[in-house]
Short mmCIF file of N, CA, C and O in Angstrom, two decimals:
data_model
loop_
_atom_site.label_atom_id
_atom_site.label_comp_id
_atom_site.label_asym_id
_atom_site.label_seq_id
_atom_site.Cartn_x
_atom_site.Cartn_y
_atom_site.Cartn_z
N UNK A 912 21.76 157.24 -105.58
CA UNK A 912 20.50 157.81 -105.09
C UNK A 912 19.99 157.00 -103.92
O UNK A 912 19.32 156.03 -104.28
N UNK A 913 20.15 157.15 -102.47
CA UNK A 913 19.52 156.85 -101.69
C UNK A 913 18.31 156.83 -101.30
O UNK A 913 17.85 156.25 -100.32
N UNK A 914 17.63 157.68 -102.29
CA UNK A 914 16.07 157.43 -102.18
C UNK A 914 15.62 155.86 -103.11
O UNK A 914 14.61 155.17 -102.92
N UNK A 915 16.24 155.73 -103.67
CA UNK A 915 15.91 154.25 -104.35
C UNK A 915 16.29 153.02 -103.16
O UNK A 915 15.60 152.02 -102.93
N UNK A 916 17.47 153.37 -102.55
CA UNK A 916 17.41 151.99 -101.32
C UNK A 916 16.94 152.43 -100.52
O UNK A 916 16.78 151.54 -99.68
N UNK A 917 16.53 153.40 -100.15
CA UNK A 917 15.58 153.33 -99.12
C UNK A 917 14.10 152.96 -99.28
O UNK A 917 13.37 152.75 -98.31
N UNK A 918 13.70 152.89 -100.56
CA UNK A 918 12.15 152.61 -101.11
C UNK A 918 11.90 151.76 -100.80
O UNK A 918 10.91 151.53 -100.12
N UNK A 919 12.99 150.71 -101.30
CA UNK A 919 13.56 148.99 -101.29
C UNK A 919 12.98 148.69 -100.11
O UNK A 919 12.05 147.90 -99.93
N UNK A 920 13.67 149.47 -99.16
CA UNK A 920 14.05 148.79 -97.81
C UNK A 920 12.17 148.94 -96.81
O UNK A 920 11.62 148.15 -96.05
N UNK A 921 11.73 150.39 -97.39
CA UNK A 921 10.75 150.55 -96.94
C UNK A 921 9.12 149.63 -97.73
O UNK A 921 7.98 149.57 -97.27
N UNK A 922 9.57 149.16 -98.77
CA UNK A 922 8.52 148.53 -99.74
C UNK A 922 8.60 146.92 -98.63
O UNK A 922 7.68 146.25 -98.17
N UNK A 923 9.68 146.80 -98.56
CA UNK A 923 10.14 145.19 -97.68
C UNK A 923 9.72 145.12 -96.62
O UNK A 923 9.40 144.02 -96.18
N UNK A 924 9.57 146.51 -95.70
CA UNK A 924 9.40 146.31 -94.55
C UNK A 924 7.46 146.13 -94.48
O UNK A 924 6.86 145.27 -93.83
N UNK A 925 6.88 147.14 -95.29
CA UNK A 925 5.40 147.48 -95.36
C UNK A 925 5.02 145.87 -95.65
O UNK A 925 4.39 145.13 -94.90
N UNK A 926 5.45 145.63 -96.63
CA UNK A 926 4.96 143.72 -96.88
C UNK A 926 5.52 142.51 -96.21
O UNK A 926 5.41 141.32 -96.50
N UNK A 927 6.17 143.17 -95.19
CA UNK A 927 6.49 141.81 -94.28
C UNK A 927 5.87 142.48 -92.93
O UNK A 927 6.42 142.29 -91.84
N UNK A 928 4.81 143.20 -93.03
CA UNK A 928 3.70 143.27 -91.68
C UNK A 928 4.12 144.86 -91.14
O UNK A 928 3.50 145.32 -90.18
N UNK A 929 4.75 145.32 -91.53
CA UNK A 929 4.94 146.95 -90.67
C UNK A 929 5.65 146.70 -89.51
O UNK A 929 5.71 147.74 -88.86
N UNK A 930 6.20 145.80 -88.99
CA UNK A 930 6.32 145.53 -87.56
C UNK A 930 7.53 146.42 -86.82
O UNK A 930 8.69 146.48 -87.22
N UNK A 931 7.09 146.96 -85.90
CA UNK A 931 8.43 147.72 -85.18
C UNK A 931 9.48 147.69 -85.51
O UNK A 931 9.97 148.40 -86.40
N UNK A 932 10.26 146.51 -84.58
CA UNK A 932 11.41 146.27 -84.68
C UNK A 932 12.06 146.18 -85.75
O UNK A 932 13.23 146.58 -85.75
N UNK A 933 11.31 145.50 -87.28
CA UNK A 933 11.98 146.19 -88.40
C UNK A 933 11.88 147.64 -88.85
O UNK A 933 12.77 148.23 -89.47
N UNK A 934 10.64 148.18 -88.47
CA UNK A 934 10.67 149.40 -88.65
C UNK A 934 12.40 150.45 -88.26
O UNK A 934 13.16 151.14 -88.95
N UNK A 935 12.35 150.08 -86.99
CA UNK A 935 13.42 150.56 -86.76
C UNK A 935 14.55 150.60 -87.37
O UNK A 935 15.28 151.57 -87.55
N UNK A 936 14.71 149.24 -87.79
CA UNK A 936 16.59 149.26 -88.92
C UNK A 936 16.60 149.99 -89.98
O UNK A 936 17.60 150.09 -90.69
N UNK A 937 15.16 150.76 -90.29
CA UNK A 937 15.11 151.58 -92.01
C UNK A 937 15.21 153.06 -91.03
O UNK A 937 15.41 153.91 -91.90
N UNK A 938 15.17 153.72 -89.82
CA UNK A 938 14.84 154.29 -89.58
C UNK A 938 16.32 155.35 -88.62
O UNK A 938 16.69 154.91 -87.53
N UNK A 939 16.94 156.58 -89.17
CA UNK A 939 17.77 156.97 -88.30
C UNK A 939 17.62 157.64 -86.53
O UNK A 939 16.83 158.58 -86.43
N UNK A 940 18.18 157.28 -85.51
CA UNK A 940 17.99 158.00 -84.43
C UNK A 940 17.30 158.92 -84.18
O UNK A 940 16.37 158.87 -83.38
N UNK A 941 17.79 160.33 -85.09
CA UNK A 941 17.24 161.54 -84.92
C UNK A 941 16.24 161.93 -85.95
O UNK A 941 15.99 163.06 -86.39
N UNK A 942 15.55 160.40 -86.35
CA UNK A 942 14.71 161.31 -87.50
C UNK A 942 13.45 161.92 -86.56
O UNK A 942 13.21 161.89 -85.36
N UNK A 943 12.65 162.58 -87.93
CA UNK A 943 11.46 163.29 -87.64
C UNK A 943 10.38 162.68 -88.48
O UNK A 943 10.36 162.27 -89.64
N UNK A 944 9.25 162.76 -87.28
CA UNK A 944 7.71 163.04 -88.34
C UNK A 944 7.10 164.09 -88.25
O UNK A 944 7.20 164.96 -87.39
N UNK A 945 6.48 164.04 -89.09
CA UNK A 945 5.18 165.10 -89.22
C UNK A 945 4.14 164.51 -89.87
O UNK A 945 4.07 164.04 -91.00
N UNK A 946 3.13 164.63 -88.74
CA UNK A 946 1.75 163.72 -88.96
C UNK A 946 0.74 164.43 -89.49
O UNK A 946 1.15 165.59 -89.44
N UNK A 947 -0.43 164.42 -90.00
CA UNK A 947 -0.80 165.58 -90.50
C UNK A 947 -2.01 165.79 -89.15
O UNK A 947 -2.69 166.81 -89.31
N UNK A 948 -2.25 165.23 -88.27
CA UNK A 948 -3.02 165.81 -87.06
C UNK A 948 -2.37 166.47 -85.75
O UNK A 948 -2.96 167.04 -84.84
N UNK A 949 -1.12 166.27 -85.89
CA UNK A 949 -0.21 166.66 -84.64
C UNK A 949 0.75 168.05 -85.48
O UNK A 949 1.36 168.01 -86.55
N UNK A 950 0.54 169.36 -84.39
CA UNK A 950 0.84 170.17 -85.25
C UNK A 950 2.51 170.44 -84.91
O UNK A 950 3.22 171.34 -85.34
N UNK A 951 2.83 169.41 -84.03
CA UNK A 951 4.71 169.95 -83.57
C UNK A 951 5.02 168.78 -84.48
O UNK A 951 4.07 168.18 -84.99
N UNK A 952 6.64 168.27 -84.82
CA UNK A 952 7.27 167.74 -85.38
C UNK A 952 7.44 166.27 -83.96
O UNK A 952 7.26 166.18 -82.74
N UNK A 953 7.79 165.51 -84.91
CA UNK A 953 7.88 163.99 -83.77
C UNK A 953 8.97 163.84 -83.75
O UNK A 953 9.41 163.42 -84.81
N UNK A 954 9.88 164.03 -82.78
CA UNK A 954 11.14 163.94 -82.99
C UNK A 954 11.89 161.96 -82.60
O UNK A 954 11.27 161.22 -81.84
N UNK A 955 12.85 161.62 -83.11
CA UNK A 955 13.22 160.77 -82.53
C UNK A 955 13.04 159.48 -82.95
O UNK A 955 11.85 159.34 -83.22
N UNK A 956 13.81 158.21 -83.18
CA UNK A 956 13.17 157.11 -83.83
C UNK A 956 12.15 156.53 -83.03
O UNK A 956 11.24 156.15 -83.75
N UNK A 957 11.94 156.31 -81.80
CA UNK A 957 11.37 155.75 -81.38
C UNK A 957 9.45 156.04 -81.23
O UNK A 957 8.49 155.27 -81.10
N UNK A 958 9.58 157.49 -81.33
CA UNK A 958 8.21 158.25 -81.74
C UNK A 958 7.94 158.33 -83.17
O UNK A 958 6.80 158.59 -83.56
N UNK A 959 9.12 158.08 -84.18
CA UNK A 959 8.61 157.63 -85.70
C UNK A 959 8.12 156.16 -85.83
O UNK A 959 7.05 155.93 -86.39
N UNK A 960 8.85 155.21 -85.35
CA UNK A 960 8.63 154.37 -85.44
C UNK A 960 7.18 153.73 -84.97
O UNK A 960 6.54 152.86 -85.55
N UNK A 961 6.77 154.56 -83.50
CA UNK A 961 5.43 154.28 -83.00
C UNK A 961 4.57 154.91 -84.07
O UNK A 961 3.80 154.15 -84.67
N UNK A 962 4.60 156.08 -84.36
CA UNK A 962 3.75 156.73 -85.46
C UNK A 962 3.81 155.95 -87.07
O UNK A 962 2.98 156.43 -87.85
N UNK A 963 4.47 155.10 -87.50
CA UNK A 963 4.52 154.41 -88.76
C UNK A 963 3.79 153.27 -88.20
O UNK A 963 2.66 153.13 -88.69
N UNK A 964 4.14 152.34 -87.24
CA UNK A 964 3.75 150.91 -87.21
C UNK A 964 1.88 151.46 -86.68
O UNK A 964 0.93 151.03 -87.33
N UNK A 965 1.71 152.19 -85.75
CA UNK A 965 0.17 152.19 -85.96
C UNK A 965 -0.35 152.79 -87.05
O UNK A 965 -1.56 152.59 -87.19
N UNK A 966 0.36 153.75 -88.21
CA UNK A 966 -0.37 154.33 -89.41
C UNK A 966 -0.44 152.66 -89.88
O UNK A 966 -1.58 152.24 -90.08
N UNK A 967 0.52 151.84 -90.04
CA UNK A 967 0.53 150.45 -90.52
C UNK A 967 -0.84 149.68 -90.21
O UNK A 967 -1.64 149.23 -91.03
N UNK A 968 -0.92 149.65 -88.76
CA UNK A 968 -2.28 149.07 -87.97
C UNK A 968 -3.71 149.82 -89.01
O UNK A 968 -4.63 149.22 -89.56
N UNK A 969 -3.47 150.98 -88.97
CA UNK A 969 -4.79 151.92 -89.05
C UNK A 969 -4.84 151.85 -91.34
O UNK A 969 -5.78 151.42 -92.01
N UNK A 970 -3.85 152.29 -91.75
CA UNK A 970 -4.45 152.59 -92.61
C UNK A 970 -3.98 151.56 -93.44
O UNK A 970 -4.47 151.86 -94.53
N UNK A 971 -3.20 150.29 -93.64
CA UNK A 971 -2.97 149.57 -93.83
C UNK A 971 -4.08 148.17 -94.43
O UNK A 971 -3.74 147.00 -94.60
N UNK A 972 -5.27 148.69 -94.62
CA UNK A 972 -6.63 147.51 -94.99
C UNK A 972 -5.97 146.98 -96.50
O UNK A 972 -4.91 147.18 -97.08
N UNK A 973 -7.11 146.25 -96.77
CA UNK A 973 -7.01 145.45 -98.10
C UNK A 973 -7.03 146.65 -99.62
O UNK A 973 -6.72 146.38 -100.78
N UNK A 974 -7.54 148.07 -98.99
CA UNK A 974 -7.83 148.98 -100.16
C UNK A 974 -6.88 149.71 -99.83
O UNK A 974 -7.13 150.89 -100.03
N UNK A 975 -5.33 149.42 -99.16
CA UNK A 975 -4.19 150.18 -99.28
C UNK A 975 -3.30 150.10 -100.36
O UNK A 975 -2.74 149.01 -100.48
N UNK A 976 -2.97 151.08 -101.28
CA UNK A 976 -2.01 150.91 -101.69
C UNK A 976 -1.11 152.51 -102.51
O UNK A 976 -1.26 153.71 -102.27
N UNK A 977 -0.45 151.99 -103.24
CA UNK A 977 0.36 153.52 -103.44
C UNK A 977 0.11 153.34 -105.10
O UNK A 977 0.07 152.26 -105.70
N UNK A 978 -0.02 154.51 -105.62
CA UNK A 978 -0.69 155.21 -106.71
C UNK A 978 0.75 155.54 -107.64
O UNK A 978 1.04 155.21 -108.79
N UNK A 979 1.24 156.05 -107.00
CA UNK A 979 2.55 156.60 -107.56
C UNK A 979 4.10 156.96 -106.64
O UNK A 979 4.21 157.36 -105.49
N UNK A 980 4.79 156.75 -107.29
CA UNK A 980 6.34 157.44 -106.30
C UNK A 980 7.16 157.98 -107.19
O UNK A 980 7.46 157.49 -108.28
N UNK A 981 7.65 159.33 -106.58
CA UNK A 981 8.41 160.31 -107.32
C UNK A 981 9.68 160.14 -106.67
O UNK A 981 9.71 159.83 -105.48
N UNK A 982 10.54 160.28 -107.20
CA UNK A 982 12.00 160.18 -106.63
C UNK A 982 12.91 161.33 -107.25
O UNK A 982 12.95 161.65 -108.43
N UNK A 983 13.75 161.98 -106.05
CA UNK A 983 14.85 162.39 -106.86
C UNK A 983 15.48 162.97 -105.51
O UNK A 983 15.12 163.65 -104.54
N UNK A 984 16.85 162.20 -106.07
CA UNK A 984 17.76 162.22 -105.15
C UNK A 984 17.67 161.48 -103.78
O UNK A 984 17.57 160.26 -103.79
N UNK A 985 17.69 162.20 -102.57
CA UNK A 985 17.22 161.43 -101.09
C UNK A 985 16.04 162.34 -100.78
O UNK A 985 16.13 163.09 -99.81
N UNK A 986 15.02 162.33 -101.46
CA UNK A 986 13.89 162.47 -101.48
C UNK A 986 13.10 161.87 -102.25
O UNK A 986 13.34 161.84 -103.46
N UNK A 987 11.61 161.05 -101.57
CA UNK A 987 10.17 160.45 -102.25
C UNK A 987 9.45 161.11 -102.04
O UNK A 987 9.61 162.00 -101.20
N UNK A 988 8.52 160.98 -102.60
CA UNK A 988 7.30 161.02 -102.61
C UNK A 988 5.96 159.64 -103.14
O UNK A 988 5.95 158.97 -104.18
N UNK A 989 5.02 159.61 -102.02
CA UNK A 989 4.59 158.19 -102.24
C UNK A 989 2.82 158.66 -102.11
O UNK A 989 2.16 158.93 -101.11
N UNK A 990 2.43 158.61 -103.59
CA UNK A 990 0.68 158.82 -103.24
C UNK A 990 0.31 157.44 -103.04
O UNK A 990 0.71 156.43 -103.62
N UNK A 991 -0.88 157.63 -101.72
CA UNK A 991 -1.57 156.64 -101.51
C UNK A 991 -2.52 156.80 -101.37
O UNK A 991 -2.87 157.93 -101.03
N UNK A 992 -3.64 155.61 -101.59
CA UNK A 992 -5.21 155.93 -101.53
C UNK A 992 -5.47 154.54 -100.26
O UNK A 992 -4.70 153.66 -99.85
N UNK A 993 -6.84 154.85 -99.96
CA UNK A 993 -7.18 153.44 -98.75
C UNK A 993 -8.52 154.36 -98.55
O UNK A 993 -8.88 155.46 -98.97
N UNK A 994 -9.07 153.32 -97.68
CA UNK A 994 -10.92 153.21 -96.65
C UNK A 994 -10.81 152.94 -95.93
O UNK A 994 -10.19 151.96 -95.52
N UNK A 995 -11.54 153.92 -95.28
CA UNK A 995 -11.69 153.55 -93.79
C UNK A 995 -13.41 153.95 -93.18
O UNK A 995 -14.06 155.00 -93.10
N UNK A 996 -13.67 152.55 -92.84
CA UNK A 996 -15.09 153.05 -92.35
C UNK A 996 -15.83 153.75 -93.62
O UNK A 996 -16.45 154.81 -93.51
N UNK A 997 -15.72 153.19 -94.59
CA UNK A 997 -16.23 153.82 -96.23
C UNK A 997 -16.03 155.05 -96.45
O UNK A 997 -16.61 155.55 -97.41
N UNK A 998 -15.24 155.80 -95.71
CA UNK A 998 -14.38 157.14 -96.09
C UNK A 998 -12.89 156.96 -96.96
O UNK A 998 -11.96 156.35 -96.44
N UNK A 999 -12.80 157.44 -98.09
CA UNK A 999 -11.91 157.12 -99.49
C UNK A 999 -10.62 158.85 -98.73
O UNK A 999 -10.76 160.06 -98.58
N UNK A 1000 -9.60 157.86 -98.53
CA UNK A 1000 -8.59 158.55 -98.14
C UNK A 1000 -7.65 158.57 -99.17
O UNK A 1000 -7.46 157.61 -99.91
N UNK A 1001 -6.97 159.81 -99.24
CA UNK A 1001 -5.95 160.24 -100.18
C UNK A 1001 -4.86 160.86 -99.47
O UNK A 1001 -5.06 161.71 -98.60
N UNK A 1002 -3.70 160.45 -99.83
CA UNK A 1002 -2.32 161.10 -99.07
C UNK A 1002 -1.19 160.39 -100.03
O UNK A 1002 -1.10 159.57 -100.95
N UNK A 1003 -0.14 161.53 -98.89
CA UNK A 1003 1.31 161.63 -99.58
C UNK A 1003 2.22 161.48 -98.58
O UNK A 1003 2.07 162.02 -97.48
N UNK A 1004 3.16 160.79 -98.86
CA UNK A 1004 4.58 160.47 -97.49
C UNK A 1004 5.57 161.17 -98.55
O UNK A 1004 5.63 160.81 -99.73
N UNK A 1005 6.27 162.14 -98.02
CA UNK A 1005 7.09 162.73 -98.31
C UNK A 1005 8.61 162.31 -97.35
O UNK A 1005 8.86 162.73 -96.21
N UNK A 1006 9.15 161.75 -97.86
CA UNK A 1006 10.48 160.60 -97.09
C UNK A 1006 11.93 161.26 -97.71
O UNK A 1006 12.35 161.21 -98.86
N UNK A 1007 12.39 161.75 -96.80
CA UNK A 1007 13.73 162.12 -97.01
C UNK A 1007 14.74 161.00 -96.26
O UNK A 1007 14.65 160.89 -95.04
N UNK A 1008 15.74 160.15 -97.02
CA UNK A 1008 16.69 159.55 -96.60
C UNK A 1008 18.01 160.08 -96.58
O UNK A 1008 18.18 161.10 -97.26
N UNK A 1009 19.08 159.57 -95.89
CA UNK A 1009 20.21 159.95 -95.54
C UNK A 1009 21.35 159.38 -96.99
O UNK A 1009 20.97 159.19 -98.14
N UNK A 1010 22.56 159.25 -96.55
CA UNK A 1010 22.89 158.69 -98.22
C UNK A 1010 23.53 157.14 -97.77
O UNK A 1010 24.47 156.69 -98.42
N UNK A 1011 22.97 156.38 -96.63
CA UNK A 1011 22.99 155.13 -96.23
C UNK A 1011 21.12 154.72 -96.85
O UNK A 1011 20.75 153.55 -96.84
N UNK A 1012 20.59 155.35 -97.12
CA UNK A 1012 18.93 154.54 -97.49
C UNK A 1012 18.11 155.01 -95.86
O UNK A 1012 16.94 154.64 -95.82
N UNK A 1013 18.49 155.58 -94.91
CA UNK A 1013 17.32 155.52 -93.89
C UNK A 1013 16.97 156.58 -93.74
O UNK A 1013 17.63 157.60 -93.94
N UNK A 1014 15.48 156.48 -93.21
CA UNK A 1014 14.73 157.72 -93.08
C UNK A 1014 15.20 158.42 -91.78
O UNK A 1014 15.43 158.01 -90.64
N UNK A 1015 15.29 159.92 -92.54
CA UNK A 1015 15.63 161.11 -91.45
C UNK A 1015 14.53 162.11 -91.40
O UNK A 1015 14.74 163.18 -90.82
N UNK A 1016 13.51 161.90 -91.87
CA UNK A 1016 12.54 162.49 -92.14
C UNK A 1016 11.07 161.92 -92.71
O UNK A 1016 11.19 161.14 -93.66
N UNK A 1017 9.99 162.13 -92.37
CA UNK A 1017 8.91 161.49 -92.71
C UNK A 1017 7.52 162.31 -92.30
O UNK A 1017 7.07 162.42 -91.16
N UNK A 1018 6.87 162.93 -93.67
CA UNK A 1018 5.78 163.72 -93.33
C UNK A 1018 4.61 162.95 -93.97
O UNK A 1018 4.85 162.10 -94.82
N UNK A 1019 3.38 163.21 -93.58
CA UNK A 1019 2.27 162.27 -94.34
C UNK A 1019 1.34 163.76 -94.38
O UNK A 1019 1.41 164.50 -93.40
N UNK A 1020 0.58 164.09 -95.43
CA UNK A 1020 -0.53 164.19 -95.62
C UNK A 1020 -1.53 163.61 -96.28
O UNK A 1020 -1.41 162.83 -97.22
N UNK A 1021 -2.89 164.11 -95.60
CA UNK A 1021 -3.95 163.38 -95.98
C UNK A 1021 -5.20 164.30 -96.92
O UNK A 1021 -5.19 165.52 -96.79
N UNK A 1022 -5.79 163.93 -97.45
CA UNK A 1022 -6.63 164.85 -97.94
C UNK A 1022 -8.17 163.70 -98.04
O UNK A 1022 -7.95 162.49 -97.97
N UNK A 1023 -9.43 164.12 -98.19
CA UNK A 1023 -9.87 165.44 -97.63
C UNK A 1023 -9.99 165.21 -96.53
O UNK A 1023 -9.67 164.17 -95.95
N UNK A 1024 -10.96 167.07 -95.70
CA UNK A 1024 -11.12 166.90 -94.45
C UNK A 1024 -11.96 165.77 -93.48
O UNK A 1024 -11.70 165.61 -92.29
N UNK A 1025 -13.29 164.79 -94.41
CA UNK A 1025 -13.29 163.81 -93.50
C UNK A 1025 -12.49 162.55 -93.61
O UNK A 1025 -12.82 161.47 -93.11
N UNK A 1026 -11.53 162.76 -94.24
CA UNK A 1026 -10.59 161.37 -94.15
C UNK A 1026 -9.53 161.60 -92.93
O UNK A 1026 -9.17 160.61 -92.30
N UNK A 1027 -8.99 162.95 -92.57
CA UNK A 1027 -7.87 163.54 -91.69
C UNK A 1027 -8.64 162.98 -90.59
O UNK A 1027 -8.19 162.01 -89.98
N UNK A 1028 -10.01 163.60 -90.21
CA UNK A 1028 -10.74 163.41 -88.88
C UNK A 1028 -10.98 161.83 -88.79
O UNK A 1028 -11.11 161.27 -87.70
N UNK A 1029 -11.02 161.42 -89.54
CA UNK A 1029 -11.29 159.50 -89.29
C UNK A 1029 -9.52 159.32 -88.89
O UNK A 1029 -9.13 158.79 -87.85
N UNK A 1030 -8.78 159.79 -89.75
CA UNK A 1030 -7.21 158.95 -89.49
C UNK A 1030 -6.62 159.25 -88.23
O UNK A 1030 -5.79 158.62 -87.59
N UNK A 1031 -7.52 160.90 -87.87
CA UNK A 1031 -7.14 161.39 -86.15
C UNK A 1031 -8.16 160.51 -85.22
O UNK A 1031 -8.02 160.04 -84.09
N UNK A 1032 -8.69 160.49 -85.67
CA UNK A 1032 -9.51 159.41 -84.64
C UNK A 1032 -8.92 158.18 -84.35
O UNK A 1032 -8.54 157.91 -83.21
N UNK A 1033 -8.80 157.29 -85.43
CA UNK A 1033 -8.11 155.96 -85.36
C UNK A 1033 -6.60 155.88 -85.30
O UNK A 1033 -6.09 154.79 -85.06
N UNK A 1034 -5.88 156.92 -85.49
CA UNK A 1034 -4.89 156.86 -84.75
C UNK A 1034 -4.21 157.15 -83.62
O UNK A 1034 -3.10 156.81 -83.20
N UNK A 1035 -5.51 158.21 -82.98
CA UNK A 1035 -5.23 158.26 -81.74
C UNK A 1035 -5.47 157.34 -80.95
O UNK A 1035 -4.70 157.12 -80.02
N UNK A 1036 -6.66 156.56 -81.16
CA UNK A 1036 -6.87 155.29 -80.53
C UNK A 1036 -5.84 154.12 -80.52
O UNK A 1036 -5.68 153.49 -79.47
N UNK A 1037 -5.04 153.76 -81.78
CA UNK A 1037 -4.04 153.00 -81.75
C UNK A 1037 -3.14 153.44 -80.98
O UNK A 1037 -2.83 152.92 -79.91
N UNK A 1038 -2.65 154.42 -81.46
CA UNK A 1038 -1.65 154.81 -80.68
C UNK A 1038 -1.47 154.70 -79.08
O UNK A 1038 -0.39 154.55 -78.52
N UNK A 1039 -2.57 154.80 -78.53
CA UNK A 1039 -3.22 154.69 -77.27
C UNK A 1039 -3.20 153.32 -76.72
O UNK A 1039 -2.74 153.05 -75.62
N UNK A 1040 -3.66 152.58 -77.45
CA UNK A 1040 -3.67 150.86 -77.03
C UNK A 1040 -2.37 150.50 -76.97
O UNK A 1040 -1.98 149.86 -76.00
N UNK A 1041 -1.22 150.98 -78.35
CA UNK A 1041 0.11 150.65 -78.40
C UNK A 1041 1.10 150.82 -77.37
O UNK A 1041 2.16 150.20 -77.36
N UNK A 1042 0.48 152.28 -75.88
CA UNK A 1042 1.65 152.71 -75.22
C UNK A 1042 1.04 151.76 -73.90
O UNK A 1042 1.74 151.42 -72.95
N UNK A 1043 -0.33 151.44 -74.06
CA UNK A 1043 -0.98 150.58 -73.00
C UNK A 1043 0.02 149.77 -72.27
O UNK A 1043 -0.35 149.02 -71.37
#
């Protein structure tokens, strides 16, 4: 089950800082995101990778963490809760890996609607400083 080394690999990377360049080694060429404020697909590692390391920056506080993970097969699922600006955010990363452990796929939703509008806000701003 490649969704189990890829958890590994992604649990290792989140607690040693989110940082790019590791981001990248969990991450295949042609994967995809899907963000839940951007309504096309993100193609490409290098636009996943920008889109994970600032979700890292942004939603990443001291009240981050994951609730639960479902597995089966080369597919997760990862509930997470966090605050932002005292808005109580709820979401799901839905992570499809390849049968090496890396992500070829990566969708996030968020729930509710003022937690989406805070995470579009602050991640457009990161994101923004990041291409600076």
């Amino acid at each position: 089950m490649s969704a189990h080394k890829g958890l590994e690999n992604w649990h290792r990377i989140l607690d040693g800082g989110n940082q790019p360049e590791e981001l990248a080694t969990i991450i295949r060429e042609d994967a995809v995101f899907h963000s839940p404020v951007v309504h096309t697909p993100q193609m490409g590692r290098d636009i996943v990778v920008a889109y994970l390391a600032a979700a890292g920056v942004v939603l990443n506080t001291d009240k981050f963490h994951y609730a639960r993970e479902l597995v089966d097969g080369n597919q997760a699922m990862l509930e997470f809760f966090t605050e932002l600006d005292g808005i109580q955010i709820n979401g799901i990363d839905l992570i499809t890996f390849d049968d090496d452990g890396l992500i070829t796929d990566f969708k996030v939703m968020v729930r509710p609607l003022k937690a989406i509008n805070k995470v579009w806000e602050m991640m457009g701003a990161q994101l923004a400083k990041a291409s600076a």
